[in-house]
Amino acid sequence: MIALFVVAMVANAKVLVSYEHTATAPEGITLGGTTVFKSVKIHTNTDAVDCIQLANGYTTESQLNGNNIEVAVEGGFKAGDVVSIAGFFNNAEDTKNSQFVIYVLDSSDAGYSVLWTSEKLINGRLVADDPRVDTYTLEQDCEKFYIARSGNTGTNLYSLNVTRVEAGGGKYEASITSDPEEIYYSGYQAFDMAKVIEDLGLADEAALQALVAAGGNVYIKTADGLSNSYTGNTNEFWMNANGIAQGYGDEGSCWYAGLYYDEAGSNAETGESWPAEFYCKVGQMPGYFKKVYTASTLNVVLVLKNGSLEAEFDITLNVNPAPEPTLPAPETDLSKVNVVKEYSTTLDFTTGKEYENNTITVDMADLAEALGVTAEDLASNIQDITLTEKMNSVTNEETQETTNTPSGTLDTPANLAGGSWFGRYSNYDEATGETVTYTQSYSHAWGANATFYVQNIAFADGSFSFTTGQYKNTMAAGAKDFAVLYILNGDKAAKLTINVNVTDPETIDPTAMVKVGESTVSITANIDDSYVTKAFTVDMEAICAALGCSASDIADVFAYAQDGSISDNHTESTGGYYYNEDGKIESWGNNAAFFIAKGSLSNGEYSIGQMKGHYTTITEDKTCTAQLIFQYGQNFYVVNVEYTVKAPQQGGEVEYTCVGSNLMKMQIVPSESDWAWGTTASIDLNWVKDLIGTEEFTLYTDKATTAEDGTVSFAWAKNYTCDPAPGFWYGTTEYTNPEGQVVVDNAGWGTNSFGISYANGIVTFYQYPSQRAVGDNYTANLYLVNEETGDYIKYVVKVKYVSEVGEDGDIAQVGSESLLVNFDTAETDADGLTTVTLPLDDACAAFGIDPEELEAAQVTVPDSPGSYNTVQNFEEEFTLAENGYYTQSEEKIASTASLYLEDGKVVLKYDDIIGKLDTEEAAASVVRIALVVGGQAYLYEVTMGNTAYITETAISSASTSATAASIYSISGAKMNTLQKGINIVKMSDGSVRKVINK
């Protein structure tokens, strides 16, 4: 039962090797030397079981003797394969012991390396228990491995299972049914989050959240493989009916699906709480299925990846058939349309408003009679029979001039849900070279030259209705735009002309009015960079009492314009306002400081938030006051909204000091359509914490400011312009900073060189589609700052656009070795320098060269994990920080060293300056160096220690957070302390180190 339980705990496990106490060997197991099948008793010497007995040890005089069990499978084993093993010994003497050893053959001095040693096995003669199942996860690929005995009595293998977690093993299904919709959202389905976490080998919900938030880890499964080129938002794909990803709005794009994670949360006011969820969400192109009169089944497979592990989500959206039309198809040739009735309506817009959602109703009580249909048929078919004229647009490839002419054909205005944007078109006359703007607005895409929209068309109780709003700042006061809709029964039509009247915002002279009351609401918030709002309420009962009206009499809320007048120039999309720091109305943008959004006017519900990036650099609390103004007749009431943003709290003055630097290189293939989500680099958080004392750093970058005289100054900025925050979009303008670097700065979204965002040790890179070309190179700086101490790490980020990732061949680590040298017994020269000769065999084997070829090698002293970019020559002196990495900071120097190449040997001359390591607290000091050959690096971690204080802790100083768990001789015997020569040290993180004790 124990063995079965262990295997079941491994998600989607494929069994590679399986042996369960039998007298024959299954495929994959071969007995060697004195190893034999045998029947041995267990359960306090009661029950005999078949097993494989390792009668003797696996080495003789430190040399392998073949007494082992060879385990091999076709294709070899991979890192991550799980070995589950159970065994026992049977001996009347309780002083006896036995253990399993797993080792592989290699090119080391011994010819093999021990990967794992089990704990002491149970004695089947004295213990009634079943043999204990131990597990070991392979940390490296290997063709085969060997199981042997360690101890002083026969060791019996009871069971052995080797399993592999297979990518794609976790499979989930979601089926959602919806009617044809005029909205995007159709439904969602949550998944078993615990199982998803298990399938992907994640630690917890936080790890799943980080995986989803990082972007790039959700893929769509296609006939050509997996793709994470999102055609919707992050982790989301728009698709056609066949599940093929394509852009939103592209022909045939009709539905979307995506994977999402929502945090657990609660509402302090209502007491409501909700759990975290991992789920899929699906939706449809608004209005698309209103014309599909049969049931639609849409299917796609999305894949969430964590490294090589995958979970598949088979998602289906079932859309019910739309009601069959009860009217004939409308005539689309405008020349054949017979207009039998004409109507008109006027839309009154005020310049500067943000997408108002006003409902317009037109009296068409006689429409059904005029068209010869029933009112019921009109109501059920109105969106399918309401058409507008399209534009024909042709661009001259040579001149790039566009000729726009009315097409004379009608089509459903389907840019929006049940409606369309309208906009201005200009026609270029090639004969005269003149451009003339049409006075009529035609169906138009959202964006430049769009004027207003018509949406949610409906007919009920003799009235034709729609919602409408303007495209901000396109229409000036006095503009006389109009558009035409046709409502058709076959070729018979009613024509609706929509006239647009645009005026400046209403302003009220405060001197002509009477202030009847004033109150203050105070709100405090921390710095936020993502438009998060805090709710607040105003006392509408008191306001209405002072104005002498009811809440229903107040149709709008006003604010002070910059000239001091009272204005309804709503600059925030809900009918609220953006404000500058003086508390006056401001448009969204660099001059805005914060905003107030309107909730329920009758209940006095509002919310307030910050303009993204405005407060990120403040060093002291910032308070601004804005006004909400309620008006009735000649009276007005002012609510002062006092908004305070709290600055980060720091103890005393903080001096910012660079304590480390690193290089982050990234290659991106330029694309016309892909944002390249998922291109990532990692940050070693253990190294970061070691240097600045925290993993919860604040991310800054450079912001360049050019003065009128052309001089450029630099300042740190955390105006997070790239989502998800923290992140930055970098511009293309290159500046030379005070250090002489040529860099790009945080320019915000627009014309960009590249973008990044950070989460949980992962930096994700983005590109702006179609803006970059192969060969483009950019450099930027990232600063990881501990704002409490002022210590920070500088990352130099280099991005290159290439035709194929990997073509530059960056330096990669191909091996590493840990050495421990006794300070009091090591050789020293006349100057008191300790000499350490580095063993070269393993390095040469990793490089695939002979030792004499090392004369062409270079040496780097890393200044951070994985950084092999500052290559130094032999015989060059360098300084070390306490963590063993190269440093340029005089305050951080722990020791100095020099490297020499003598007689084909790499010699390290080492000078310790931290008290000769003569106290237990200073029991060891470490230096990291690497040989670099042909773009590959081999790392040495050399720890200097004092024999009197060499402990497991001393051994661990060459690592980050792992400690020595157990020490073994080269023959596999467990020891209490390091012995002279080669020691095998198993670390607390499961890694194994070879330690040379001289």
Coordinates of N, CA and C in Angstrom, one line a residue, residues 913-983:
I913 N 41.4 38.7 4.4 CA 41.6 39.9 5.3 C 40.5 40.0 6.3
I914 N 39.8 38.9 6.7 CA 38.8 39.0 7.7 C 39.2 38.3 9.0
G915 N 40.4 38.6 9.4 CA 40.8 38.0 10.7 C 41.3 36.6 10.7
K916 N 41.9 36.2 9.5 CA 42.5 34.9 9.4 C 41.6 33.8 9.7
L917 N 40.3 34.0 9.6 CA 39.3 32.9 9.8 C 39.5 32.2 11.2
D918 N 39.9 33.0 12.2 CA 40.2 32.3 13.5 C 39.1 32.3 14.5
T919 N 37.9 32.6 14.1 CA 36.7 32.4 15.0 C 35.7 31.6 14.3
E920 N 34.8 31.0 15.1 CA 33.8 30.2 14.6 C 32.8 30.9 13.7
E921 N 32.6 32.2 14.0 CA 31.7 33.0 13.2 C 32.3 33.3 11.8
A922 N 33.6 33.3 11.7 CA 34.3 33.5 10.5 C 35.0 32.2 10.0
A923 N 34.2 31.1 10.1 CA 34.8 29.8 9.9 C 35.2 29.6 8.4
A924 N 34.6 30.3 7.5 CA 34.9 30.1 6.1 C 34.6 31.3 5.3
S925 N 35.4 31.4 4.2 CA 35.2 32.5 3.2 C 35.3 31.9 1.8
V926 N 34.5 32.4 0.9 CA 34.4 31.8 -0.4 C 34.7 32.7 -1.5
V927 N 35.3 32.1 -2.6 CA 35.5 32.9 -3.9 C 35.0 32.1 -5.0
R928 N 34.3 32.7 -5.9 CA 33.7 32.1 -7.1 C 34.5 32.6 -8.3
I929 N 35.0 31.6 -9.1 CA 35.6 32.0 -10.4 C 35.2 31.0 -11.4
A930 N 35.3 31.4 -12.7 CA 34.8 30.5 -13.8 C 35.8 30.6 -14.9
L931 N 36.1 29.4 -15.6 CA 36.8 29.4 -16.8 C 35.8 29.5 -18.0
V932 N 36.2 30.3 -19.0 CA 35.3 30.5 -20.1 C 36.0 30.0 -21.4
V933 N 35.4 29.1 -22.1 CA 35.9 28.6 -23.3 C 34.8 28.5 -24.3
G934 N 35.0 29.1 -25.5 CA 34.0 29.0 -26.6 C 32.6 29.3 -26.2
G935 N 32.4 30.3 -25.4 CA 31.0 30.7 -25.0 C 30.4 29.8 -23.9
Q936 N 31.2 29.0 -23.3 CA 30.7 28.2 -22.2 C 31.6 28.4 -20.9
A937 N 30.9 28.3 -19.8 CA 31.6 28.6 -18.5 C 31.6 27.4 -17.6
Y938 N 32.6 27.2 -16.8 CA 32.7 26.2 -15.8 C 33.0 26.9 -14.5
L939 N 32.2 26.7 -13.5 CA 32.2 27.5 -12.2 C 32.9 26.7 -11.1
Y940 N 33.8 27.4 -10.4 CA 34.5 26.9 -9.2 C 34.0 27.7 -8.0
E941 N 33.6 27.0 -6.9 CA 33.3 27.7 -5.7 C 34.3 27.2 -4.6
V942 N 35.3 28.0 -4.3 CA 36.4 27.7 -3.5 C 36.1 28.3 -2.1
T943 N 36.0 27.4 -1.1 CA 35.7 27.9 0.3 C 37.0 27.7 1.1
M944 N 37.5 28.8 1.7 CA 38.7 28.8 2.6 C 38.2 28.6 4.0
G945 N 38.7 27.6 4.7 CA 38.2 27.4 6.1 C 39.3 27.1 7.1
N946 N 39.0 27.1 8.3 CA 40.0 26.8 9.4 C 39.6 25.4 9.9
T947 N 40.6 24.5 10.0 CA 40.3 23.1 10.4 C 39.5 23.1 11.7
A948 N 39.9 24.0 12.7 CA 39.3 24.0 14.0 C 37.8 24.2 13.9
Y949 N 37.3 24.9 12.9 CA 35.9 25.3 12.8 C 35.3 24.8 11.5
I950 N 35.8 23.9 10.8 CA 35.2 23.4 9.6 C 34.0 22.5 10.0
T951 N 32.8 23.0 9.8 CA 31.6 22.2 10.1 C 30.7 22.2 8.9
E952 N 29.6 21.6 9.0 CA 28.6 21.6 7.9 C 28.2 23.0 7.5
T953 N 28.2 23.9 8.5 CA 27.9 25.3 8.2 C 28.9 25.9 7.3
A954 N 30.2 25.6 7.6 CA 31.3 26.1 6.8 C 31.2 25.7 5.3
I955 N 30.8 24.4 5.2 CA 30.7 23.9 3.8 C 29.6 24.6 3.1
S956 N 28.5 25.0 3.8 CA 27.4 25.6 3.2 C 27.6 27.1 2.8
S957 N 28.7 27.7 3.2 CA 29.0 29.1 2.9 C 29.2 29.3 1.4
A958 N 29.5 28.3 0.7 CA 29.7 28.4 -0.7 C 28.4 28.4 -1.4
S959 N 27.3 28.1 -0.7 CA 26.0 28.1 -1.4 C 25.2 29.3 -1.0
T960 N 23.9 29.3 -1.3 CA 23.1 30.4 -0.9 C 22.4 30.1 0.4
S961 N 21.4 29.3 0.4 CA 20.7 29.0 1.6 C 20.7 27.5 2.0
A962 N 21.3 26.6 1.1 CA 21.4 25.2 1.5 C 22.4 24.9 2.5
T963 N 22.2 24.0 3.4 CA 23.2 23.6 4.4 C 23.5 22.1 4.2
A964 N 24.7 21.7 4.7 CA 25.1 20.3 4.6 C 24.3 19.4 5.5
A965 N 23.7 18.4 4.9 CA 22.8 17.5 5.7 C 23.6 16.3 6.1
S966 N 24.5 15.7 5.3 CA 25.2 14.5 5.7 C 26.5 14.4 4.8
I967 N 27.5 13.7 5.4 CA 28.8 13.6 4.7 C 29.1 12.1 4.5
Y968 N 29.6 11.8 3.3 CA 30.0 10.4 3.0 C 31.4 10.3 2.4
S969 N 32.0 9.2 2.7 CA 33.3 9.0 2.1 C 33.1 8.6 0.6
I970 N 34.1 8.5 -0.2 CA 34.0 8.2 -1.6 C 33.5 6.8 -1.7
S971 N 33.6 5.9 -0.7 CA 33.1 4.6 -0.7 C 31.6 4.5 -0.3
G972 N 31.1 5.6 0.1 CA 29.6 5.7 0.5 C 29.4 5.6 1.9
A973 N 30.4 5.4 2.8 CA 30.2 5.3 4.2 C 29.9 6.7 4.8
K974 N 28.9 6.7 5.7 CA 28.5 8.0 6.3 C 29.5 8.4 7.4
M975 N 29.9 9.7 7.4 CA 30.9 10.1 8.4 C 30.3 11.4 9.1
N976 N 30.9 11.6 10.3 CA 30.5 12.7 11.1 C 31.1 14.0 10.7
T977 N 32.4 14.0 10.2 CA 33.1 15.1 9.8 C 33.8 14.9 8.5
L978 N 34.3 15.9 7.9 CA 35.1 15.8 6.7 C 36.4 15.1 6.9
Q979 N 36.7 14.2 6.0 CA 38.0 13.4 6.0 C 38.9 14.0 5.0
K980 N 40.2 13.7 5.1 CA 41.2 14.2 4.2 C 40.9 13.5 2.8
G981 N 41.0 14.3 1.8 CA 40.7 13.8 0.4 C 39.4 14.2 -0.1
I982 N 38.7 13.4 -0.9 CA 37.5 13.7 -1.5 C 36.3 13.3 -0.6
N983 N 35.4 14.2 -0.3 CA 34.2 13.9 0.5 C 33.0 14.2 -0.4

